[in-house]
Tab-separated table of C-alpha atoms in Angstrom:
chain	number	residue	atom	x	y	z
A	194	MET	CA	0.021	5.910	-32.584
A	195	LYS	CA	1.423	4.440	-29.748
A	196	LYS	CA	0.947	7.715	-27.793
A	197	ARG	CA	-2.721	7.764	-29.045
A	198	ILE	CA	-3.557	4.519	-27.639
A	199	LYS	CA	-1.364	5.322	-24.229
A	200	ARG	CA	-3.664	8.409	-23.792
A	201	ILE	CA	-6.938	6.428	-24.201
A	202	LEU	CA	-5.641	4.110	-21.652
A	203	LEU	CA	-5.370	6.794	-19.302
A	204	ILE	CA	-8.720	8.286	-20.036
A	205	LEU	CA	-10.300	4.706	-19.203
A	206	SER	CA	-8.310	3.775	-16.228
A	207	GLY	CA	-9.665	7.265	-14.322
A	208	SER	CA	-7.807	9.803	-12.438
A	209	ILE	CA	-8.397	8.531	-8.977
A	210	LEU	CA	-6.343	5.445	-7.959
A	211	LEU	CA	-6.771	3.059	-4.756
A	212	LEU	CA	-3.477	3.192	-3.418
A	213	SER	CA	-3.949	0.282	-0.819
A	214	GLY	CA	-6.161	-2.573	-0.761
A	215	CYS	CA	-9.308	-2.619	1.451
A	216	SER	CA	-8.451	-4.387	4.862
A	217	THR	CA	-11.065	-7.152	5.151
A	218	SER	CA	-12.363	-9.101	8.014
A	219	GLY	CA	-11.791	-12.740	7.636
A	220	ASN	CA	-11.881	-13.901	4.083
A	221	ASP	CA	-13.962	-11.194	2.655
A	222	THR	CA	-12.498	-10.495	-0.588
A	223	GLY	CA	-15.554	-8.404	-1.846
A	224	LEU	CA	-17.595	-8.592	-4.878
A	225	GLU	CA	-16.460	-6.551	-8.387
A	226	MET	CA	-18.077	-5.686	-11.391
A	227	THR	CA	-16.503	-3.723	-14.349
A	228	GLY	CA	-18.077	-2.305	-17.413
A	229	MET	CA	-17.984	-0.029	-20.205
A	230	TYR	CA	-20.569	2.750	-20.038
A	231	PHE	CA	-20.636	6.685	-20.695
A	232	ASP	CA	-17.410	6.190	-22.867
A	233	THR	CA	-15.186	5.092	-19.760
A	234	ILE	CA	-14.778	2.132	-17.608
A	235	VAL	CA	-17.123	1.857	-14.876
A	236	SER	CA	-16.142	-0.514	-11.641
A	237	VAL	CA	-17.683	-1.012	-8.693
A	238	LYS	CA	-16.629	-2.978	-5.494
A	239	ILE	CA	-18.392	-3.930	-2.492
A	240	TRP	CA	-17.546	-5.787	0.752
A	241	GLY	CA	-19.687	-7.450	3.428
A	242	THR	CA	-21.978	-9.306	1.240
A	243	LYS	CA	-22.078	-12.391	-1.255
A	244	ASP	CA	-25.246	-11.272	-2.957
A	245	THR	CA	-24.192	-10.968	-6.467
A	246	SER	CA	-27.481	-9.814	-7.681
A	247	ILE	CA	-26.918	-6.313	-6.007
A	248	LEU	CA	-24.050	-5.902	-8.663
A	249	GLU	CA	-26.297	-7.137	-11.607
A	250	GLN	CA	-28.728	-4.617	-10.549
A	251	THR	CA	-25.940	-1.923	-10.467
A	252	GLN	CA	-25.106	-2.968	-14.273
A	253	GLU	CA	-28.770	-2.457	-15.057
A	254	LEU	CA	-28.684	1.228	-13.391
A	255	CYS	CA	-25.792	2.071	-15.483
A	256	THR	CA	-27.672	1.200	-18.627
A	257	TYR	CA	-30.502	2.957	-17.410
A	258	TYR	CA	-28.895	6.255	-17.042
A	259	GLU	CA	-26.719	5.840	-19.950
A	260	ASN	CA	-29.905	5.553	-22.088
A	261	LEU	CA	-31.272	8.293	-20.413
A	262	LEU	CA	-28.434	11.359	-20.605
A	263	SER	CA	-26.040	9.953	-23.235
A	264	ARG	CA	-26.011	12.587	-25.909
A	265	THR	CA	-24.783	9.913	-28.509
A	266	ILE	CA	-27.638	7.257	-27.713
A	267	GLU	CA	-30.078	8.422	-30.445
A	268	THR	CA	-33.325	7.533	-28.071
A	269	SER	CA	-31.972	9.307	-24.711
A	270	ASP	CA	-33.833	12.285	-23.425
A	271	VAL	CA	-30.971	14.429	-23.776
A	272	SER	CA	-30.618	13.470	-27.672
A	273	ARG	CA	-34.595	13.879	-28.167
A	274	ILE	CA	-33.908	17.418	-26.840
A	275	ASN	CA	-31.187	18.058	-28.959
A	276	ASN	CA	-33.201	16.837	-32.084
A	277	ALA	CA	-36.173	18.726	-31.513
A	278	ASN	CA	-35.299	21.744	-33.592
A	279	GLY	CA	-36.422	23.751	-30.832
A	280	SER	CA	-39.838	21.967	-29.856
A	281	PRO	CA	-40.627	21.259	-26.279
A	282	VAL	CA	-39.768	17.793	-25.089
A	283	SER	CA	-41.302	15.724	-22.210
A	284	VAL	CA	-38.642	13.936	-20.395
A	285	ASN	CA	-38.082	11.632	-17.456
A	286	GLN	CA	-38.097	13.768	-14.138
A	287	GLU	CA	-34.541	12.462	-13.425
A	288	THR	CA	-33.435	14.051	-16.622
A	289	ALA	CA	-35.284	17.510	-16.000
A	290	GLU	CA	-33.899	17.540	-12.234
A	291	LEU	CA	-30.178	17.016	-13.507
A	292	ILE	CA	-30.540	19.744	-15.953
A	293	GLU	CA	-31.844	21.912	-13.547
A	294	THR	CA	-28.940	21.463	-11.072
A	295	ALA	CA	-26.520	21.911	-14.200
A	296	LEU	CA	-28.032	25.017	-14.830
A	297	SER	CA	-27.456	26.256	-11.109
A	298	TYR	CA	-23.600	25.749	-11.857
A	299	CYS	CA	-23.788	27.485	-15.333
A	300	GLU	CA	-25.262	30.556	-13.086
A	301	LEU	CA	-22.665	29.963	-10.340
A	302	SER	CA	-19.778	30.369	-12.833
A	303	GLY	CA	-21.321	33.158	-14.814
A	304	GLY	CA	-21.458	31.037	-18.017
A	305	ARG	CA	-18.093	29.772	-17.923
A	306	PHE	CA	-19.479	26.172	-17.297
A	307	ASP	CA	-22.412	25.757	-19.870
A	308	ILE	CA	-24.142	22.794	-20.632
A	309	THR	CA	-25.146	23.961	-24.162
A	310	ILE	CA	-21.417	23.457	-24.970
A	311	ALA	CA	-22.282	20.584	-27.451
A	312	PRO	CA	-22.066	22.470	-30.751
A	313	LEU	CA	-18.590	23.271	-29.813
A	314	SER	CA	-17.480	19.725	-28.294
A	315	SER	CA	-18.907	18.178	-31.311
A	316	LEU	CA	-16.868	20.734	-33.436
A	317	TRP	CA	-13.574	19.725	-31.627
A	318	ASN	CA	-14.541	16.253	-31.269
A	319	LEU	CA	-11.434	15.792	-28.834
A	320	GLY	CA	-12.208	12.106	-27.693
A	321	HIS	CA	-11.184	11.189	-31.344
A	322	ASN	CA	-9.136	14.318	-33.212
A	323	ASP	CA	-5.867	13.506	-33.720
A	324	GLY	CA	-4.536	17.102	-34.468
A	325	GLN	CA	-7.478	18.919	-36.466
A	326	ILE	CA	-7.770	22.585	-35.462
A	327	PRO	CA	-11.530	23.589	-36.425
A	328	ASP	CA	-11.841	26.417	-39.013
A	329	THR	CA	-12.381	29.834	-37.313
A	330	ALA	CA	-15.670	30.464	-39.062
A	331	ALA	CA	-16.979	27.228	-37.780
A	332	ILE	CA	-15.984	28.030	-34.214
A	333	GLU	CA	-17.500	31.269	-34.229
A	334	GLU	CA	-21.142	29.360	-35.803
A	335	ALA	CA	-20.515	26.551	-32.948
A	336	LYS	CA	-20.152	29.292	-30.184
A	337	SER	CA	-23.245	31.351	-31.280
A	338	HIS	CA	-25.378	28.725	-30.402
A	339	VAL	CA	-23.556	28.050	-26.923
A	340	ASP	CA	-26.012	30.092	-24.065
A	341	TYR	CA	-27.777	28.259	-21.220
A	342	HIS	CA	-30.221	30.842	-21.079
A	343	ASN	CA	-31.521	29.206	-24.123
A	344	ILE	CA	-32.947	26.098	-22.020
A	345	LYS	CA	-36.445	26.555	-20.821
A	346	ILE	CA	-37.906	23.866	-18.197
A	347	VAL	CA	-41.346	23.629	-17.258
A	348	GLY	CA	-42.157	20.612	-15.097
A	349	ASN	CA	-40.696	17.512	-17.194
A	350	THR	CA	-40.821	19.509	-20.317
A	351	VAL	CA	-37.416	20.764	-21.477
A	352	GLN	CA	-37.124	23.053	-24.719
A	353	LEU	CA	-34.108	24.438	-26.515
A	354	LEU	CA	-35.044	28.193	-27.463
A	355	ASP	CA	-32.346	28.239	-30.151
A	356	SER	CA	-33.111	25.151	-32.519
A	357	GLU	CA	-29.384	24.845	-33.201
A	358	ALA	CA	-28.347	24.744	-29.685
A	359	ALA	CA	-27.460	21.089	-27.982
A	360	ILE	CA	-27.277	20.003	-24.432
A	361	ASP	CA	-24.148	18.029	-23.273
A	362	LEU	CA	-24.289	16.783	-19.545
A	363	GLY	CA	-20.745	15.182	-19.622
A	364	ALA	CA	-19.538	17.371	-16.939
A	365	ILE	CA	-22.096	16.484	-14.332
A	366	ALA	CA	-23.865	13.054	-15.589
A	367	LYS	CA	-21.351	10.762	-14.294
A	368	GLY	CA	-21.284	12.600	-10.810
A	369	TYR	CA	-24.918	12.186	-10.576
A	370	ILE	CA	-24.977	8.536	-11.683
A	371	ALA	CA	-22.458	7.749	-9.042
A	372	ASP	CA	-24.537	9.346	-6.396
A	373	LYS	CA	-27.483	6.809	-7.654
A	374	ILE	CA	-25.251	4.198	-7.608
A	375	LYS	CA	-24.375	4.674	-4.133
A	376	GLU	CA	-27.679	5.528	-2.961
A	377	TYR	CA	-29.057	1.965	-4.160
A	378	LEU	CA	-26.054	0.263	-2.659
A	379	GLU	CA	-26.772	1.726	0.496
A	380	SER	CA	-30.255	0.849	0.368
A	381	GLU	CA	-29.462	-2.948	0.118
A	382	GLY	CA	-27.335	-2.488	3.151
A	383	VAL	CA	-23.766	-2.122	1.979
A	384	GLU	CA	-21.489	-0.289	4.180
A	385	HIS	CA	-18.240	-0.589	2.565
A	386	GLY	CA	-17.897	0.191	-1.421
A	387	LEU	CA	-15.891	1.965	-3.843
A	388	ILE	CA	-17.583	3.291	-7.180
A	389	SER	CA	-15.505	4.483	-10.133
A	390	LEU	CA	-16.524	6.161	-13.257
A	391	GLY	CA	-13.615	7.684	-14.953
A	392	GLY	CA	-12.395	10.781	-13.096
A	393	ASN	CA	-15.388	10.208	-10.788
A	394	THR	CA	-14.738	7.975	-7.342
A	395	VAL	CA	-17.101	7.665	-4.393
A	396	VAL	CA	-16.592	5.647	-1.348
A	397	ILE	CA	-19.150	4.085	0.729
A	398	GLY	CA	-18.391	4.341	4.470
A	399	ASN	CA	-14.762	3.412	4.945
A	400	LYS	CA	-12.597	0.221	4.680
A	401	THR	CA	-13.885	-2.849	6.548
A	402	ASP	CA	-10.862	-2.177	9.302
A	403	GLY	CA	-12.315	1.053	10.056
A	404	SER	CA	-9.820	3.197	8.355
A	405	PRO	CA	-10.820	5.515	5.413
A	406	PHE	CA	-10.006	4.975	1.736
A	407	HIS	CA	-6.907	6.041	0.598
A	408	LEU	CA	-6.870	7.566	-2.772
A	409	GLY	CA	-4.373	8.793	-5.286
A	410	ILE	CA	-4.681	11.575	-7.794
A	411	GLN	CA	-2.928	11.068	-10.993
A	412	LYS	CA	-0.222	13.310	-12.019
A	413	PRO	CA	-1.146	15.087	-15.237
A	414	PHE	CA	0.446	13.833	-18.548
A	415	ALA	CA	2.231	11.224	-16.357
A	416	GLU	CA	2.599	7.508	-16.747
A	417	GLN	CA	0.047	5.561	-15.765
A	418	ASN	CA	-0.328	5.255	-11.847
A	419	GLU	CA	2.153	7.911	-11.248
A	420	ILE	CA	0.588	9.960	-8.519
A	421	ILE	CA	1.082	13.312	-7.425
A	422	ASP	CA	-1.296	13.830	-4.418
A	423	SER	CA	-3.439	11.540	-2.140
A	424	VAL	CA	-6.629	12.000	0.172
A	425	ASP	CA	-8.272	9.753	2.785
A	426	VAL	CA	-11.837	9.672	2.428
A	427	THR	CA	-14.535	7.938	4.220
A	428	ASP	CA	-18.186	8.301	2.554
A	429	GLN	CA	-17.167	10.926	0.221
A	430	SER	CA	-16.645	11.532	-3.751
A	431	VAL	CA	-13.294	12.505	-5.114
A	432	VAL	CA	-13.559	14.045	-8.724
A	433	SER	CA	-10.617	15.060	-10.740
A	434	SER	CA	-10.720	17.020	-14.265
A	435	GLY	CA	-7.810	18.359	-16.390
A	436	THR	CA	-6.076	18.859	-19.663
A	437	TYR	CA	-4.658	15.443	-19.675
A	438	GLU	CA	-7.952	13.640	-20.067
A	439	ARG	CA	-8.889	14.158	-23.929
A	440	TYR	CA	-6.531	16.306	-25.820
A	441	PHE	CA	-3.919	16.476	-28.599
A	442	GLU	CA	-0.920	18.701	-28.988
A	443	LYS	CA	0.124	20.587	-31.906
A	444	ASP	CA	2.867	22.879	-32.422
A	445	GLY	CA	3.848	22.615	-28.860
A	446	ARG	CA	0.395	23.730	-27.591
A	447	ILE	CA	-2.095	21.380	-25.672
A	448	TYR	CA	-5.883	21.539	-27.077
A	449	HIS	CA	-7.928	19.679	-24.398
A	450	HIS	CA	-11.630	19.039	-23.759
A	451	ILE	CA	-12.371	21.725	-21.522
A	452	LEU	CA	-13.792	24.786	-23.794
A	453	ASN	CA	-14.250	28.330	-22.992
A	454	PRO	CA	-17.781	29.018	-24.588
A	455	ASP	CA	-16.622	32.645	-24.645
A	456	THR	CA	-13.637	32.028	-27.351
A	457	GLY	CA	-14.675	28.712	-28.718
A	458	TYR	CA	-11.218	27.190	-27.838
A	459	PRO	CA	-9.818	25.276	-24.839
A	460	TYR	CA	-9.261	27.273	-21.727
A	461	GLU	CA	-5.862	28.776	-21.151
A	462	ASN	CA	-5.126	29.780	-17.374
A	463	ASN	CA	-2.219	27.862	-16.451
A	464	LEU	CA	-3.912	24.837	-14.696
A	465	LEU	CA	-3.784	21.364	-15.647
A	466	GLN	CA	-6.021	19.696	-12.994
A	467	VAL	CA	-8.837	20.319	-10.368
A	468	THR	CA	-9.729	17.761	-7.963
A	469	ILE	CA	-12.965	18.443	-5.745
A	470	ILE	CA	-13.549	16.348	-2.617
A	471	SER	CA	-17.408	16.311	-1.658
A	472	GLU	CA	-20.283	14.773	-0.052
A	473	GLN	CA	-22.035	14.535	-3.354
A	474	SER	CA	-20.373	13.134	-6.391
A	475	VAL	CA	-22.880	15.282	-8.753
A	476	ASP	CA	-21.561	18.691	-6.995
A	477	GLY	CA	-17.961	17.488	-7.385
A	478	ASP	CA	-18.405	16.857	-10.936
A	479	ALA	CA	-19.753	20.016	-11.907
A	480	LEU	CA	-17.646	22.166	-9.472
A	481	SER	CA	-14.369	20.310	-11.005
A	482	THR	CA	-14.855	21.851	-14.575
A	483	THR	CA	-16.479	25.021	-12.984
A	484	CYS	CA	-13.431	25.670	-10.875
A	485	PHE	CA	-11.108	24.823	-13.692
A	486	ALA	CA	-13.163	27.253	-15.915
A	487	LEU	CA	-12.621	30.052	-13.270
A	488	GLY	CA	-9.138	29.589	-12.581
A	489	LEU	CA	-6.894	29.140	-9.690
A	490	GLU	CA	-7.775	32.290	-7.733
A	491	GLU	CA	-11.582	32.583	-8.450
A	492	GLY	CA	-12.000	28.743	-8.206
A	493	MET	CA	-10.197	28.520	-4.878
A	494	ARG	CA	-12.365	31.825	-3.772
A	495	LEU	CA	-15.743	29.501	-4.646
A	496	ILE	CA	-14.217	26.263	-3.081
A	497	GLN	CA	-13.394	28.323	0.225
A	498	ASN	CA	-16.958	30.045	0.424
A	499	THR	CA	-18.652	26.760	-0.236
A	500	GLU	CA	-19.351	24.478	2.808
A	501	GLY	CA	-18.613	20.989	2.976
A	502	VAL	CA	-16.167	20.933	-0.210
A	503	GLU	CA	-12.449	20.952	-0.713
A	504	ALA	CA	-10.147	21.214	-3.767
A	505	ILE	CA	-6.767	20.699	-4.768
A	506	PHE	CA	-5.584	22.536	-8.114
A	507	VAL	CA	-2.629	21.653	-9.925
A	508	THR	CA	-0.913	24.605	-11.851
A	509	ASP	CA	1.118	23.897	-15.156
A	510	ASP	CA	4.368	24.232	-13.139
A	511	TYR	CA	3.039	21.024	-11.203
A	512	GLN	CA	2.546	22.735	-7.946
A	513	LEU	CA	-0.438	22.157	-5.417
A	514	HIS	CA	-2.864	24.467	-4.213
A	515	ASP	CA	-4.953	23.050	-1.597
A	516	SER	CA	-7.800	24.604	-0.262
A	517	ARG	CA	-7.508	22.839	3.297
A	518	THR	CA	-4.083	24.659	3.516
A	519	GLU	CA	-4.275	27.838	1.792
A	520	ASN	CA	-6.005	31.213	3.291
């Protein structure tokens, strides 16, 4: 039980850590909000303003997007699509646009990133599974409904051509929401900020002393706050995905939450973690899962052919593979 509690705390605390406090001008200690949304702890800290209504509106944004994109809230757009038995569903324009963006990553990965993974992710239930491996027949049945080609979008109408299919935007939604929070804060004149949604961290500008934010990347399966690497970022997103986020161990094998649509089981490719540094967090979120699914060689090749994006891969021998230094 203690191990499980410890694992949950690691999930909630996120994978990216601010290694040094934000240097401030005068007595500006900043404003901060923290809340529980999207099954993770969301925190936002801003400097250079005393207007607390900005953070109140940020909380409202979190609630708005959770009610739009969550797979577990019955009235959300995603749930209404999943529960429509294959009928077309009219959704918010933002929902349709995010699904379109997610589908582009499904195509990019050749289906190894697939937002119709929900039948499998529901079956495995890795967030609450203490060691039950699903029956083989059940995995095969769930797997037969995973195919992003079954999503049809016409304007703001979304349809699942397989009535047993279901969408899960968990691998891209937090990045999208982080970008929207940043967009809102900047519209309110915020020039220095730190937004954290679990493994997604977005910084606004730089620190008030002009230096970049110094962020640590958590070491997989290590004690909380143990760092394996760090990055300096200004006005960028840092997103990590890995086997240590939601998992259980049985007979010496780790069963984690990044599921392979082809096998129905968690990916086994000698990777523990992928961290993406990008301008947009929606891209970093999708690419962290995509590159994990592709594996080290294909994932590194994708990053090196994608402008404005860098990546750090951690293999199961805890070696770092940085796209900024590897050819």
